[in-house]
XYZ file of C-alpha atoms in Angstrom:
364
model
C 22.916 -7.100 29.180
C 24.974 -4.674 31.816
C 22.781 -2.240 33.756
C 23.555 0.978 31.038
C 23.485 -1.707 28.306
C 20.483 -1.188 25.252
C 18.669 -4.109 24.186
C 19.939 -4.512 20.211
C 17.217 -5.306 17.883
C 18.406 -5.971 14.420
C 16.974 -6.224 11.166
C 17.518 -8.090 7.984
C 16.014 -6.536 4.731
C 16.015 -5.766 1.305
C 16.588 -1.772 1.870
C 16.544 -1.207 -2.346
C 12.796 -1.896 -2.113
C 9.739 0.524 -0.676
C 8.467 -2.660 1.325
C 11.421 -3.133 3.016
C 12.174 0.121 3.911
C 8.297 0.280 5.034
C 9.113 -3.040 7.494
C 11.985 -1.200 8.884
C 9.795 1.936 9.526
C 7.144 -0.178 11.096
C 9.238 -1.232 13.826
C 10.162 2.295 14.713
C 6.698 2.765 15.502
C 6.258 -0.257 17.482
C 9.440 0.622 19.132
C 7.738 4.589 19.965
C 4.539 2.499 20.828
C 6.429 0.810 23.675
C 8.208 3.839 24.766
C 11.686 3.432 23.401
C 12.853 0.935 25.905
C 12.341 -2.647 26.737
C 12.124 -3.482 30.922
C 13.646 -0.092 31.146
C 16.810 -0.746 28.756
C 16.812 1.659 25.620
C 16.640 -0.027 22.446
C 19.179 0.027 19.651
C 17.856 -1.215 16.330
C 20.168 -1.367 13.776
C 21.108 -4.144 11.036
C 21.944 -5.127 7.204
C 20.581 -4.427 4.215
C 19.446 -8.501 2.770
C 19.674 -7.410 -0.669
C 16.522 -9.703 -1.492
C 19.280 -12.266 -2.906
C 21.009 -15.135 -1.047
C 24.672 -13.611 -1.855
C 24.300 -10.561 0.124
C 21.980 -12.184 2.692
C 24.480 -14.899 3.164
C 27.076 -12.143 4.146
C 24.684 -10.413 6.373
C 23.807 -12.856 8.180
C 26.868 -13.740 8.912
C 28.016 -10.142 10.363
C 24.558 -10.687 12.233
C 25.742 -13.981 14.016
C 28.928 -12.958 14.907
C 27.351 -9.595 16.827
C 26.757 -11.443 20.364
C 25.067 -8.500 22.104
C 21.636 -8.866 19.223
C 19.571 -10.224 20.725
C 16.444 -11.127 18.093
C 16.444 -10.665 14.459
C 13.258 -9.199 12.122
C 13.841 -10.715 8.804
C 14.624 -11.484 6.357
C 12.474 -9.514 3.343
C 12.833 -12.314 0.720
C 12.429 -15.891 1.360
C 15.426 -16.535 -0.808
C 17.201 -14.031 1.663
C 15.903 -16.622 4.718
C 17.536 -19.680 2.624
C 20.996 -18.424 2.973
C 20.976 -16.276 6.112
C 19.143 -18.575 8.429
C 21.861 -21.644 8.573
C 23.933 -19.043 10.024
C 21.792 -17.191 12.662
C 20.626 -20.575 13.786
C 23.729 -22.333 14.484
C 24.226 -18.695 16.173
C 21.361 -19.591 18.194
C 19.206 -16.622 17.316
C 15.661 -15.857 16.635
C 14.397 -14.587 13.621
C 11.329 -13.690 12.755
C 9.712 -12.508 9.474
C 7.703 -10.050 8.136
C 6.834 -11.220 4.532
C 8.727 -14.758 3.694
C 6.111 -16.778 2.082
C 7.775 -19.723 0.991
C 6.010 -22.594 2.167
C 9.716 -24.766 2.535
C 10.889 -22.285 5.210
C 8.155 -23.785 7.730
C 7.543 -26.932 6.655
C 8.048 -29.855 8.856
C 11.404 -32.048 8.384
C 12.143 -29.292 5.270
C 15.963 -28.879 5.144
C 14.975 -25.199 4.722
C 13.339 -25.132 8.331
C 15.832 -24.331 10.820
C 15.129 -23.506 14.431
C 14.809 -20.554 15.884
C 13.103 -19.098 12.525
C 9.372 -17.779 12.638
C 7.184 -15.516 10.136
C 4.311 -12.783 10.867
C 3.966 -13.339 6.901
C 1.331 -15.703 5.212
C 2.342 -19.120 4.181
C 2.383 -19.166 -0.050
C 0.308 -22.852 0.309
C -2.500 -20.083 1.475
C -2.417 -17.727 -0.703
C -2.025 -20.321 -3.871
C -4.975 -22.266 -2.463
C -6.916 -18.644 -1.677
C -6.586 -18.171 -5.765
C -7.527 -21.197 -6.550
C -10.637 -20.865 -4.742
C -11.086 -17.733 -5.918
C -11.638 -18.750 -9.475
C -13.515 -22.052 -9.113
C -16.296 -20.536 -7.087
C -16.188 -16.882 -7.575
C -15.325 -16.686 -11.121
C -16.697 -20.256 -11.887
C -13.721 -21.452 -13.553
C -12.651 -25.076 -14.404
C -9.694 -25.172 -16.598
C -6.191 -23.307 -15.837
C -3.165 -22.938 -16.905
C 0.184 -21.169 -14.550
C 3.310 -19.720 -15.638
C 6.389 -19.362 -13.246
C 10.029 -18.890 -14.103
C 11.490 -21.437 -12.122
C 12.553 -19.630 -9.089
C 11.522 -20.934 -5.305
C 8.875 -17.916 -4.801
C 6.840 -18.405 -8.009
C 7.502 -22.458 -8.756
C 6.245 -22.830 -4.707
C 3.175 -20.473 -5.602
C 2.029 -21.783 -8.464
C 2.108 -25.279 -7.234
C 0.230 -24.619 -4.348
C -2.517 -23.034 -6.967
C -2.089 -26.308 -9.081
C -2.659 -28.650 -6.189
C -5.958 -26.716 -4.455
C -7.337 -26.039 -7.816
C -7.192 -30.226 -8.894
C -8.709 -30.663 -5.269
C -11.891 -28.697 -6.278
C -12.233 -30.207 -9.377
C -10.453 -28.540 -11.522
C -8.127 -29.114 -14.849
C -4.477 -27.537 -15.050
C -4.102 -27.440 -18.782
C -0.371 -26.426 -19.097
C 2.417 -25.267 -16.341
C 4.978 -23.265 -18.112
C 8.079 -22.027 -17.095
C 9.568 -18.639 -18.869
C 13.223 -16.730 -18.300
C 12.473 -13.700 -16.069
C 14.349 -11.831 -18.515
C 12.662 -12.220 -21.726
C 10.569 -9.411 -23.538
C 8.851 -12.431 -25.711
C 6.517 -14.831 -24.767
C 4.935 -15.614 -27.835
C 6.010 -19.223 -27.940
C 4.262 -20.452 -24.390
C 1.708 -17.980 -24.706
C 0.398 -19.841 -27.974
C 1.052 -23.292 -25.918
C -1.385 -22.180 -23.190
C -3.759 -21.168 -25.646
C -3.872 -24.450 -27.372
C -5.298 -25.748 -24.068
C -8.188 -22.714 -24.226
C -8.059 -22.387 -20.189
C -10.429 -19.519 -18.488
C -7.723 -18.363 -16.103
C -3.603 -17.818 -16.165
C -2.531 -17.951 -12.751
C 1.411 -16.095 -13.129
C 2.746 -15.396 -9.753
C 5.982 -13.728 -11.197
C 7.850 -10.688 -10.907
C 8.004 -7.261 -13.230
C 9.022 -6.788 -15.995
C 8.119 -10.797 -17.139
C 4.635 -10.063 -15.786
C 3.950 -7.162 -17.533
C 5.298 -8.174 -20.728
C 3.088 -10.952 -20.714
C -0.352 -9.203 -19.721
C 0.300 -7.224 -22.517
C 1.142 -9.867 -24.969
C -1.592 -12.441 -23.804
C -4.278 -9.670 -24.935
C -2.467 -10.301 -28.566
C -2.417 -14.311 -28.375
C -5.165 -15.697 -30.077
C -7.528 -17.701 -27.664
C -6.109 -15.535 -24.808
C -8.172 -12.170 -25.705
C -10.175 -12.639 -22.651
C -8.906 -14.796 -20.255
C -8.859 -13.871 -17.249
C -4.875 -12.941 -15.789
C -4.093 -13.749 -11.891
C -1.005 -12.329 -10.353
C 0.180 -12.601 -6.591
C 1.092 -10.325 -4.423
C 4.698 -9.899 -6.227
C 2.609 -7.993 -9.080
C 0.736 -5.942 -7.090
C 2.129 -2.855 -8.046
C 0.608 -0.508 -10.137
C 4.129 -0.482 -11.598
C 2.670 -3.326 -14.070
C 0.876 -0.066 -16.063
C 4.035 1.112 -17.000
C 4.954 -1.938 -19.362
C 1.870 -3.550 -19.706
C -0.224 0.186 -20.417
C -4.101 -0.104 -20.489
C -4.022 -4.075 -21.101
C -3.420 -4.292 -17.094
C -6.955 -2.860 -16.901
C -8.468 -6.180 -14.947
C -5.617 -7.591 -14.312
C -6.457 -9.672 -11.082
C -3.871 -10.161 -8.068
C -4.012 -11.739 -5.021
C -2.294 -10.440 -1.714
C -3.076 -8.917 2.223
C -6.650 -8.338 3.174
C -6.321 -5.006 4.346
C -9.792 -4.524 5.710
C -8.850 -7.520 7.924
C -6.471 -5.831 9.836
C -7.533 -4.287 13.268
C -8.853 -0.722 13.692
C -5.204 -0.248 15.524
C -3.733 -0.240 12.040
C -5.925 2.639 10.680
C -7.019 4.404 13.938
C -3.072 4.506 15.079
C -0.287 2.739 13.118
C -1.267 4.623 9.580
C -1.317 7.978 11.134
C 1.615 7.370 13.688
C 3.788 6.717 10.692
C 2.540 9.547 8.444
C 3.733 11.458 11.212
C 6.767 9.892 11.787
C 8.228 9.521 8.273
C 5.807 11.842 6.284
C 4.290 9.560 3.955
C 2.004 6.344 4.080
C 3.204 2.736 4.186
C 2.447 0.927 1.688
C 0.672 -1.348 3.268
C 2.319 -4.546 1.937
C 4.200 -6.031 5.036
C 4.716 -2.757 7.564
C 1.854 -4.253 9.846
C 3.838 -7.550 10.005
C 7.313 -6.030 10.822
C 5.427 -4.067 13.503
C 3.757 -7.614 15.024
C 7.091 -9.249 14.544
C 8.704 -6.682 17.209
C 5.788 -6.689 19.603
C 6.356 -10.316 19.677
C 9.812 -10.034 20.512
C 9.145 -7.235 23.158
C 6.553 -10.167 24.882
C 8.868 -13.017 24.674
C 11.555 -11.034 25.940
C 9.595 -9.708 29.321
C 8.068 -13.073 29.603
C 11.606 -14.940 29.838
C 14.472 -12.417 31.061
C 16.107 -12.233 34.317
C 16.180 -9.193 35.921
C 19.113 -8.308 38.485
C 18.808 -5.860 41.460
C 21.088 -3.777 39.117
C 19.289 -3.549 36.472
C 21.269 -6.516 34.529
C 19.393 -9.025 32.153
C 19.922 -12.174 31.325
C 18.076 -13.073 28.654
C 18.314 -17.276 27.715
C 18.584 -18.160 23.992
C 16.444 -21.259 24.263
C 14.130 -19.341 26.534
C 13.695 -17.184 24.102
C 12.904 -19.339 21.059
C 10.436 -21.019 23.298
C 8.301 -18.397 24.379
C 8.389 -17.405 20.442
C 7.176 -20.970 19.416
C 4.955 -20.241 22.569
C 3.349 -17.147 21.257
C -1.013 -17.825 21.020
C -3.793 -15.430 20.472
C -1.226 -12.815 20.322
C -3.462 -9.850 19.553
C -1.515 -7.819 16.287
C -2.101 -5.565 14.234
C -2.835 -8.027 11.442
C -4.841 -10.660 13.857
C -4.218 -13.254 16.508
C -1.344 -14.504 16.146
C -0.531 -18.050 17.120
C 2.640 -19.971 16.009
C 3.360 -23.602 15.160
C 6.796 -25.633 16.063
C 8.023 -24.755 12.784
C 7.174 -20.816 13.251
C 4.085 -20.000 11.107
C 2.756 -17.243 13.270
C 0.428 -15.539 10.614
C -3.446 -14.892 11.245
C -3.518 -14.979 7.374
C -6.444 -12.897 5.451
C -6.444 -13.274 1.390
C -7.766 -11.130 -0.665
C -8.205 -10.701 -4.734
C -7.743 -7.251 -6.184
C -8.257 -5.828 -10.035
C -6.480 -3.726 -11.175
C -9.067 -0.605 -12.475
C -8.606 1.991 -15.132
C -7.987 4.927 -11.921
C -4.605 2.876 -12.069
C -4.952 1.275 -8.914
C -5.619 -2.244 -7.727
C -9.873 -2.142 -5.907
C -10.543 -5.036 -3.347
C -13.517 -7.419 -5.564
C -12.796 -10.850 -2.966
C -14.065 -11.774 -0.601
């Protein structure tokens, strides 16, 4: 990087979706936070919009790898994204690093899907499956379950996760069903589950399958009552407009917001307000804005600083000090990373969704 040169930051996310506009934002406020400049070089973020589907993250990625002068990526928004895109940028010999990829394949060990140089701020999805499962075994006392996915990595990885903690505790998984994310009727595996009379659906899908079948369960026989658990792919109080006052107590799971540090509220919340006029959403923007203090540390612990002002900054080194990365002190915890890049500090929480039309922390 020449004496004059900026140090290029790019991103990689779905920029059709709030939360990845929000992740974006975030790191404009982490990049104000540290003045606009890295060891004295201005900073040029820029990048491509992911798409949240493999196709256009595919074709990102590859504009991404063949742009020498980047030198770290923050993405991508959907793990799918991360599937396609990551090949590339690691053969590329980037980093990456995630905000809010939660499939568990992504950092699993010897997982074709784990390719170096990738690393998440975002929870692993074994967590949060196994945080639900907890969830209703001990706080809701239930023994008998029942999932519904639609066959897709985010949702098949999730509810699996669920399945396996739950039979751990004790538990009985009395049906796993898998739907078509576009149907409108779910009558048929809705009566299935019901044969099996389980206290608890655990449906970590997507709108407008999950709001369909809130509404619907309340009109299956057997189902009146039992008790609806989303992820944090449903929490949205978007599920009101199809599923209307049936999605009073629906239950989701997601980020434990009063985990995050006092930084978050006391300074990140109102620095953004008053950057882009309206608040984050809260979903992943505290992630993004770990994900590029990260960066900022690796790169200041590794580069090579020239009388001139020129920096050399090693790819390798670079991963390394990424991999490196422990107690790192974020907005959304310590952060420590393994040697397949789970970074997180990860805090679950359950929410219900209330009849003020918004989802009210009830665990833990």
């Amino acid at each position: 990087i020449g004496p004059s040169d900026p140090i290029h930051i790019a991103y990689l996310l779905p920029l059709g979706l709030d939360w990845g506009i929000d992740a974006r934002n975030a790191v404009e406020v982490a990049m104000d936070d540290v003045g606009g400049q890295i060891l004295n070089h201005s900073i040029q973020f820029d990048g491509q919009d992911g798409g949240c589907n493999p196709e256009d993250a595919l074709a990102a990625g590859q504009n991404l790898a063949a742009d020498g002068s980047i030198v770290a990526v923050i993405g991508t928004g959907c793990s799918g994204e991360a599937r396609a895109a990551m090949p590339v940028l690691s053969q590329a010999g980037f980093v990456m690093i995630s905000p809010s990829n939660t499939g568990p394949d992504l950092t699993e060990p010897g997982n074709p899907n784990n390719h170096p140089g990738y690393l998440r701020t975002a929870w692993n999805d074994n967590v949060q499956g196994a945080a639900a499962a907890q969830f209703a075994w001990e706080y809701l006392g239930i023994t008998t379950a029942a999932t519904i996915h639609d066959g897709s990595w985010y949702p098949d990885y999730l509810q699996q996760a669920f399945v396996d903690a739950f039979v751990s505790l004790g538990g009985t998984i009395t049906a796993q069903e898998q739907i078509d994310p576009e149907q409108t009727d779910f009558s048929a595996e809705l009566a299935n589950i019901a044969s099996g009379s389980p206290g608890l659906i655990y449906m970590p899908i997507f709108l407008s399958a999950g709001g369909y079948i809130i509404d619907q369960a309340r009109d299956t026989t057997g189902l009146e009552t039992t008790y609806l658990i989303g992820s944090d792919a449903l929490h949205t109080p978007d599920i009101w407009m199809v599923a209307g006052n049936d999605a009073v107590g629906f239950l989701v799971t997601g980020d434990d917001l009063s985990a995050r540090s006092q930084d978050y509220f006391n300074h990140f919340v109102p620095a953004y307000i008053a950057k882009f006029g309206y608040q984050p959403s809260g979903l992943f923007d505290a992630h993004a804005y770990d994900a590029f203090m990260m960066i900022n540390a690796a790169i200041e612990k590794v580069a090579v600083v020239e009388p001139d002002g020129t920096i050399h900054i090693g790819r390798q080194a670079l991963r390394d000090a990424m991999y490196a990365t422990a107690d790192f002190a974020g907005l959304t915890g310590n952060l420590t990373c393994t040697p397949t890049g789970d970074c997180a500090d990860p805090h679950i929480a359950v929410y219900e969704f209330n009849s003020d039309l918004y989802f009210e922390k009830i665990w833990p």
